[in-house]
Amino acid sequence: MKHIAKAIDTLKKIGIEGIIIGSTCLDLTLNRRSIEGDIDLFVTSVSLIIEEEKIYKAAEENSWTIGTTSLGTPSITMNIYGEDISVDLYENVMDFYIPIEAIELCKRTSTINNVEVAYMALECWVV
């Protein structure tokens, strides 16, 4: 879990905040020690399309690898504690849509290594 906290904290420091969606919600709910796969982050602080250049610049400055998700949004791979952790960044784009009301209703938080991590409640993720 410390990898999630470090990734979220690192992104917060460059102005990217959001809520974890996808299978990592299960890892957080079950309090697993490690995660499987990548971290899917629905970004709530900036528009990924408008701020794309800022994200690419931050990736270059921090020696992160940057790619794209299947929706064309940025995917960042950062080395955290000797492991490559990929964070796929999402926002409401094309056929991908999460209503703000659902985010507000389903948001849960955990404090991991003094970092507040927001994620979707498992029952919302399954739906």
mmCIF file with all atom_site columns, C-alpha atoms in Angstrom:
data_model
loop_
_atom_site.group_PDB
_atom_site.id
_atom_site.type_symbol
_atom_site.label_atom_id
_atom_site.label_alt_id
_atom_site.label_comp_id
_atom_site.label_asym_id
_atom_site.label_entity_id
_atom_site.label_seq_id
_atom_site.pdbx_PDB_ins_code
_atom_site.Cartn_x
_atom_site.Cartn_y
_atom_site.Cartn_z
_atom_site.occupancy
_atom_site.B_iso_or_equiv
_atom_site.pdbx_formal_charge
_atom_site.auth_seq_id
_atom_site.auth_comp_id
_atom_site.auth_asym_id
_atom_site.auth_atom_id
_atom_site.pdbx_PDB_model_num
ATOM 1   C CA . MET A 1 1   ? 0.000   0.000  0.000   1.00 0.00 ? 1   MET A CA 1
ATOM 2   C CA . LYS A 1 2   ? 2.923   2.347  0.522   1.00 0.00 ? 2   LYS A CA 1
ATOM 3   C CA . HIS A 1 3   ? 3.402   2.384  -3.269  1.00 0.00 ? 3   HIS A CA 1
ATOM 4   C CA . ILE A 1 4   ? -0.129  3.717  -3.751  1.00 0.00 ? 4   ILE A CA 1
ATOM 5   C CA . ALA A 1 5   ? 0.409   6.406  -1.116  1.00 0.00 ? 5   ALA A CA 1
ATOM 6   C CA . LYS A 1 6   ? 3.702   7.518  -2.659  1.00 0.00 ? 6   LYS A CA 1
ATOM 7   C CA . ALA A 1 7   ? 2.239   7.611  -6.182  1.00 0.00 ? 7   ALA A CA 1
ATOM 8   C CA . ILE A 1 8   ? -0.799  9.628  -5.060  1.00 0.00 ? 8   ILE A CA 1
ATOM 9   C CA . ASP A 1 9   ? 1.327   11.999 -2.969  1.00 0.00 ? 9   ASP A CA 1
ATOM 10  C CA . THR A 1 10  ? 3.762   12.541 -5.840  1.00 0.00 ? 10  THR A CA 1
ATOM 11  C CA . LEU A 1 11  ? 0.925   13.370 -8.231  1.00 0.00 ? 11  LEU A CA 1
ATOM 12  C CA . LYS A 1 12  ? -0.691  15.714 -5.686  1.00 0.00 ? 12  LYS A CA 1
ATOM 13  C CA . LYS A 1 13  ? 2.567   17.666 -5.495  1.00 0.00 ? 13  LYS A CA 1
ATOM 14  C CA . ILE A 1 14  ? 2.274   18.486 -9.211  1.00 0.00 ? 14  ILE A CA 1
ATOM 15  C CA . GLY A 1 15  ? -1.406  19.376 -8.962  1.00 0.00 ? 15  GLY A CA 1
ATOM 16  C CA . ILE A 1 16  ? -2.992  16.093 -10.046 1.00 0.00 ? 16  ILE A CA 1
ATOM 17  C CA . GLU A 1 17  ? -5.625  14.856 -7.619  1.00 0.00 ? 17  GLU A CA 1
ATOM 18  C CA . GLY A 1 18  ? -8.414  12.380 -8.049  1.00 0.00 ? 18  GLY A CA 1
ATOM 19  C CA . ILE A 1 19  ? -10.104 9.211  -6.945  1.00 0.00 ? 19  ILE A CA 1
ATOM 20  C CA . ILE A 1 20  ? -8.868  5.686  -7.561  1.00 0.00 ? 20  ILE A CA 1
ATOM 21  C CA . ILE A 1 21  ? -11.180 3.581  -9.703  1.00 0.00 ? 21  ILE A CA 1
ATOM 22  C CA . GLY A 1 22  ? -10.778 0.033  -10.979 1.00 0.00 ? 22  GLY A CA 1
ATOM 23  C CA . SER A 1 23  ? -9.292  -3.041 -9.355  1.00 0.00 ? 23  SER A CA 1
ATOM 24  C CA . THR A 1 24  ? -7.053  -1.123 -6.956  1.00 0.00 ? 24  THR A CA 1
ATOM 25  C CA . CYS A 1 25  ? -10.266 -0.314 -5.031  1.00 0.00 ? 25  CYS A CA 1
ATOM 26  C CA . LEU A 1 26  ? -10.456 -4.003 -4.144  1.00 0.00 ? 26  LEU A CA 1
ATOM 27  C CA . ASP A 1 27  ? -6.846  -3.951 -2.937  1.00 0.00 ? 27  ASP A CA 1
ATOM 28  C CA . LEU A 1 28  ? -7.620  -0.934 -0.732  1.00 0.00 ? 28  LEU A CA 1
ATOM 29  C CA . THR A 1 29  ? -10.869 -2.398 0.608   1.00 0.00 ? 29  THR A CA 1
ATOM 30  C CA . LEU A 1 30  ? -9.178  -5.691 1.498   1.00 0.00 ? 30  LEU A CA 1
ATOM 31  C CA . ASN A 1 31  ? -6.113  -3.857 2.849   1.00 0.00 ? 31  ASN A CA 1
ATOM 32  C CA . ARG A 1 32  ? -3.770  -5.948 0.735   1.00 0.00 ? 32  ARG A CA 1
ATOM 33  C CA . ARG A 1 33  ? -0.063  -5.330 1.115   1.00 0.00 ? 33  ARG A CA 1
ATOM 34  C CA . SER A 1 34  ? 0.539   -4.965 -2.604  1.00 0.00 ? 34  SER A CA 1
ATOM 35  C CA . ILE A 1 35  ? -1.400  -4.126 -5.722  1.00 0.00 ? 35  ILE A CA 1
ATOM 36  C CA . GLU A 1 36  ? -1.887  -6.099 -8.878  1.00 0.00 ? 36  GLU A CA 1
ATOM 37  C CA . GLY A 1 37  ? -1.622  -4.224 -12.136 1.00 0.00 ? 37  GLY A CA 1
ATOM 38  C CA . ASP A 1 38  ? -1.768  -0.477 -12.453 1.00 0.00 ? 38  ASP A CA 1
ATOM 39  C CA . ILE A 1 39  ? -3.527  2.288  -10.553 1.00 0.00 ? 39  ILE A CA 1
ATOM 40  C CA . ASP A 1 40  ? -6.494  3.824  -12.384 1.00 0.00 ? 40  ASP A CA 1
ATOM 41  C CA . LEU A 1 41  ? -6.979  7.415  -11.228 1.00 0.00 ? 41  LEU A CA 1
ATOM 42  C CA . PHE A 1 42  ? -10.025 9.455  -12.210 1.00 0.00 ? 42  PHE A CA 1
ATOM 43  C CA . VAL A 1 43  ? -8.603  12.976 -12.127 1.00 0.00 ? 43  VAL A CA 1
ATOM 44  C CA . THR A 1 44  ? -10.737 15.673 -10.489 1.00 0.00 ? 44  THR A CA 1
ATOM 45  C CA . SER A 1 45  ? -8.304  18.590 -10.207 1.00 0.00 ? 45  SER A CA 1
ATOM 46  C CA . VAL A 1 46  ? -7.325  19.330 -13.823 1.00 0.00 ? 46  VAL A CA 1
ATOM 47  C CA . SER A 1 47  ? -8.412  18.526 -17.339 1.00 0.00 ? 47  SER A CA 1
ATOM 48  C CA . LEU A 1 48  ? -6.040  15.973 -18.796 1.00 0.00 ? 48  LEU A CA 1
ATOM 49  C CA . ILE A 1 49  ? -6.656  17.307 -22.282 1.00 0.00 ? 49  ILE A CA 1
ATOM 50  C CA . ILE A 1 50  ? -6.059  20.959 -21.396 1.00 0.00 ? 50  ILE A CA 1
ATOM 51  C CA . GLU A 1 51  ? -3.131  20.262 -19.044 1.00 0.00 ? 51  GLU A CA 1
ATOM 52  C CA . GLU A 1 52  ? -1.510  17.543 -21.153 1.00 0.00 ? 52  GLU A CA 1
ATOM 53  C CA . GLU A 1 53  ? 1.675   19.568 -21.705 1.00 0.00 ? 53  GLU A CA 1
ATOM 54  C CA . LYS A 1 54  ? 2.042   20.119 -17.945 1.00 0.00 ? 54  LYS A CA 1
ATOM 55  C CA . ILE A 1 55  ? 1.776   16.375 -17.354 1.00 0.00 ? 55  ILE A CA 1
ATOM 56  C CA . TYR A 1 56  ? 4.363   15.570 -20.029 1.00 0.00 ? 56  TYR A CA 1
ATOM 57  C CA . LYS A 1 57  ? 6.725   18.199 -18.584 1.00 0.00 ? 57  LYS A CA 1
ATOM 58  C CA . ALA A 1 58  ? 6.373   16.760 -15.062 1.00 0.00 ? 58  ALA A CA 1
ATOM 59  C CA . ALA A 1 59  ? 7.054   13.276 -16.432 1.00 0.00 ? 59  ALA A CA 1
ATOM 60  C CA . GLU A 1 60  ? 10.222  14.475 -18.136 1.00 0.00 ? 60  GLU A CA 1
ATOM 61  C CA . GLU A 1 61  ? 11.438  16.365 -15.040 1.00 0.00 ? 61  GLU A CA 1
ATOM 62  C CA . ASN A 1 62  ? 10.870  13.307 -12.823 1.00 0.00 ? 62  ASN A CA 1
ATOM 63  C CA . SER A 1 63  ? 12.227  10.704 -15.275 1.00 0.00 ? 63  SER A CA 1
ATOM 64  C CA . TRP A 1 64  ? 8.853   8.995  -15.563 1.00 0.00 ? 64  TRP A CA 1
ATOM 65  C CA . THR A 1 65  ? 7.823   7.023  -18.598 1.00 0.00 ? 65  THR A CA 1
ATOM 66  C CA . ILE A 1 66  ? 4.685   8.372  -20.200 1.00 0.00 ? 66  ILE A CA 1
ATOM 67  C CA . GLY A 1 67  ? 2.282   6.652  -22.541 1.00 0.00 ? 67  GLY A CA 1
ATOM 68  C CA . THR A 1 68  ? -1.426  6.649  -23.198 1.00 0.00 ? 68  THR A CA 1
ATOM 69  C CA . THR A 1 69  ? -4.413  4.628  -22.087 1.00 0.00 ? 69  THR A CA 1
ATOM 70  C CA . SER A 1 70  ? -6.834  3.023  -24.527 1.00 0.00 ? 70  SER A CA 1
ATOM 71  C CA . LEU A 1 71  ? -8.860  6.253  -24.298 1.00 0.00 ? 71  LEU A CA 1
ATOM 72  C CA . GLY A 1 72  ? -5.876  8.394  -25.253 1.00 0.00 ? 72  GLY A CA 1
ATOM 73  C CA . THR A 1 73  ? -5.388  9.869  -21.781 1.00 0.00 ? 73  THR A CA 1
ATOM 74  C CA . PRO A 1 74  ? -1.926  9.904  -20.158 1.00 0.00 ? 74  PRO A CA 1
ATOM 75  C CA . SER A 1 75  ? -0.448  6.892  -18.418 1.00 0.00 ? 75  SER A CA 1
ATOM 76  C CA . ILE A 1 76  ? 2.540   7.537  -16.163 1.00 0.00 ? 76  ILE A CA 1
ATOM 77  C CA . THR A 1 77  ? 5.027   4.920  -14.986 1.00 0.00 ? 77  THR A CA 1
ATOM 78  C CA . MET A 1 78  ? 7.137   5.971  -12.025 1.00 0.00 ? 78  MET A CA 1
ATOM 79  C CA . ASN A 1 79  ? 9.737   4.069  -10.046 1.00 0.00 ? 79  ASN A CA 1
ATOM 80  C CA . ILE A 1 80  ? 8.633   3.866  -6.429  1.00 0.00 ? 80  ILE A CA 1
ATOM 81  C CA . TYR A 1 81  ? 10.729  2.009  -3.879  1.00 0.00 ? 81  TYR A CA 1
ATOM 82  C CA . GLY A 1 82  ? 12.476  0.138  -6.691  1.00 0.00 ? 82  GLY A CA 1
ATOM 83  C CA . GLU A 1 83  ? 9.268   -0.943 -8.447  1.00 0.00 ? 83  GLU A CA 1
ATOM 84  C CA . ASP A 1 84  ? 7.712   0.473  -11.604 1.00 0.00 ? 84  ASP A CA 1
ATOM 85  C CA . ILE A 1 85  ? 4.180   1.617  -10.800 1.00 0.00 ? 85  ILE A CA 1
ATOM 86  C CA . SER A 1 86  ? 1.872   2.660  -13.629 1.00 0.00 ? 86  SER A CA 1
ATOM 87  C CA . VAL A 1 87  ? -0.855  5.210  -13.008 1.00 0.00 ? 87  VAL A CA 1
ATOM 88  C CA . ASP A 1 88  ? -3.455  5.489  -15.758 1.00 0.00 ? 88  ASP A CA 1
ATOM 89  C CA . LEU A 1 89  ? -5.117  8.895  -15.654 1.00 0.00 ? 89  LEU A CA 1
ATOM 90  C CA . TYR A 1 90  ? -8.763  9.195  -16.685 1.00 0.00 ? 90  TYR A CA 1
ATOM 91  C CA . GLU A 1 91  ? -11.404 11.867 -17.039 1.00 0.00 ? 91  GLU A CA 1
ATOM 92  C CA . ASN A 1 92  ? -14.832 11.994 -18.646 1.00 0.00 ? 92  ASN A CA 1
ATOM 93  C CA . VAL A 1 93  ? -13.925 11.603 -22.300 1.00 0.00 ? 93  VAL A CA 1
ATOM 94  C CA . MET A 1 94  ? -15.634 9.880  -25.241 1.00 0.00 ? 94  MET A CA 1
ATOM 95  C CA . ASP A 1 95  ? -17.686 6.899  -23.989 1.00 0.00 ? 95  ASP A CA 1
ATOM 96  C CA . PHE A 1 96  ? -16.026 6.943  -20.557 1.00 0.00 ? 96  PHE A CA 1
ATOM 97  C CA . TYR A 1 97  ? -18.214 8.842  -18.094 1.00 0.00 ? 97  TYR A CA 1
ATOM 98  C CA . ILE A 1 98  ? -18.502 8.848  -14.315 1.00 0.00 ? 98  ILE A CA 1
ATOM 99  C CA . PRO A 1 99  ? -21.096 11.325 -12.994 1.00 0.00 ? 99  PRO A CA 1
ATOM 100 C CA . ILE A 1 100 ? -19.796 13.688 -10.314 1.00 0.00 ? 100 ILE A CA 1
ATOM 101 C CA . GLU A 1 101 ? -22.739 12.595 -8.158  1.00 0.00 ? 101 GLU A CA 1
ATOM 102 C CA . ALA A 1 102 ? -21.473 9.004  -8.263  1.00 0.00 ? 102 ALA A CA 1
ATOM 103 C CA . ILE A 1 103 ? -17.992 10.129 -7.284  1.00 0.00 ? 103 ILE A CA 1
ATOM 104 C CA . GLU A 1 104 ? -19.346 12.113 -4.329  1.00 0.00 ? 104 GLU A CA 1
ATOM 105 C CA . LEU A 1 105 ? -21.641 9.271  -3.217  1.00 0.00 ? 105 LEU A CA 1
ATOM 106 C CA . CYS A 1 106 ? -19.085 6.488  -3.611  1.00 0.00 ? 106 CYS A CA 1
ATOM 107 C CA . LYS A 1 107 ? -15.912 8.219  -2.413  1.00 0.00 ? 107 LYS A CA 1
ATOM 108 C CA . ARG A 1 108 ? -14.077 6.526  0.437   1.00 0.00 ? 108 ARG A CA 1
ATOM 109 C CA . THR A 1 109 ? -10.735 7.540  1.919   1.00 0.00 ? 109 THR A CA 1
ATOM 110 C CA . SER A 1 110 ? -7.909  5.770  3.667   1.00 0.00 ? 110 SER A CA 1
ATOM 111 C CA . THR A 1 111 ? -4.832  7.273  5.235   1.00 0.00 ? 111 THR A CA 1
ATOM 112 C CA . ILE A 1 112 ? -1.734  5.382  4.168   1.00 0.00 ? 112 ILE A CA 1
ATOM 113 C CA . ASN A 1 113 ? 1.684   6.588  5.352   1.00 0.00 ? 113 ASN A CA 1
ATOM 114 C CA . ASN A 1 114 ? 0.112   9.947  6.283   1.00 0.00 ? 114 ASN A CA 1
ATOM 115 C CA . VAL A 1 115 ? -1.312  10.387 2.765   1.00 0.00 ? 115 VAL A CA 1
ATOM 116 C CA . GLU A 1 116 ? -5.067  10.569 2.234   1.00 0.00 ? 116 GLU A CA 1
ATOM 117 C CA . VAL A 1 117 ? -6.002  8.260  -0.627  1.00 0.00 ? 117 VAL A CA 1
ATOM 118 C CA . ALA A 1 118 ? -9.469  8.556  -2.179  1.00 0.00 ? 118 ALA A CA 1
ATOM 119 C CA . TYR A 1 119 ? -11.052 5.566  -3.896  1.00 0.00 ? 119 TYR A CA 1
ATOM 120 C CA . MET A 1 120 ? -14.428 4.325  -5.092  1.00 0.00 ? 120 MET A CA 1
ATOM 121 C CA . ALA A 1 121 ? -16.377 2.116  -2.698  1.00 0.00 ? 121 ALA A CA 1
ATOM 122 C CA . LEU A 1 122 ? -16.247 -1.486 -3.804  1.00 0.00 ? 122 LEU A CA 1
ATOM 123 C CA . GLU A 1 123 ? -20.006 -1.696 -4.381  1.00 0.00 ? 123 GLU A CA 1
ATOM 124 C CA . CYS A 1 124 ? -19.759 1.255  -6.782  1.00 0.00 ? 124 CYS A CA 1
ATOM 125 C CA . TRP A 1 125 ? -16.750 -0.180 -8.568  1.00 0.00 ? 125 TRP A CA 1
ATOM 126 C CA . VAL A 1 126 ? -18.529 -3.463 -9.217  1.00 0.00 ? 126 VAL A CA 1
ATOM 127 C CA . VAL A 1 127 ? -21.483 -1.648 -10.791 1.00 0.00 ? 127 VAL A CA 1
#
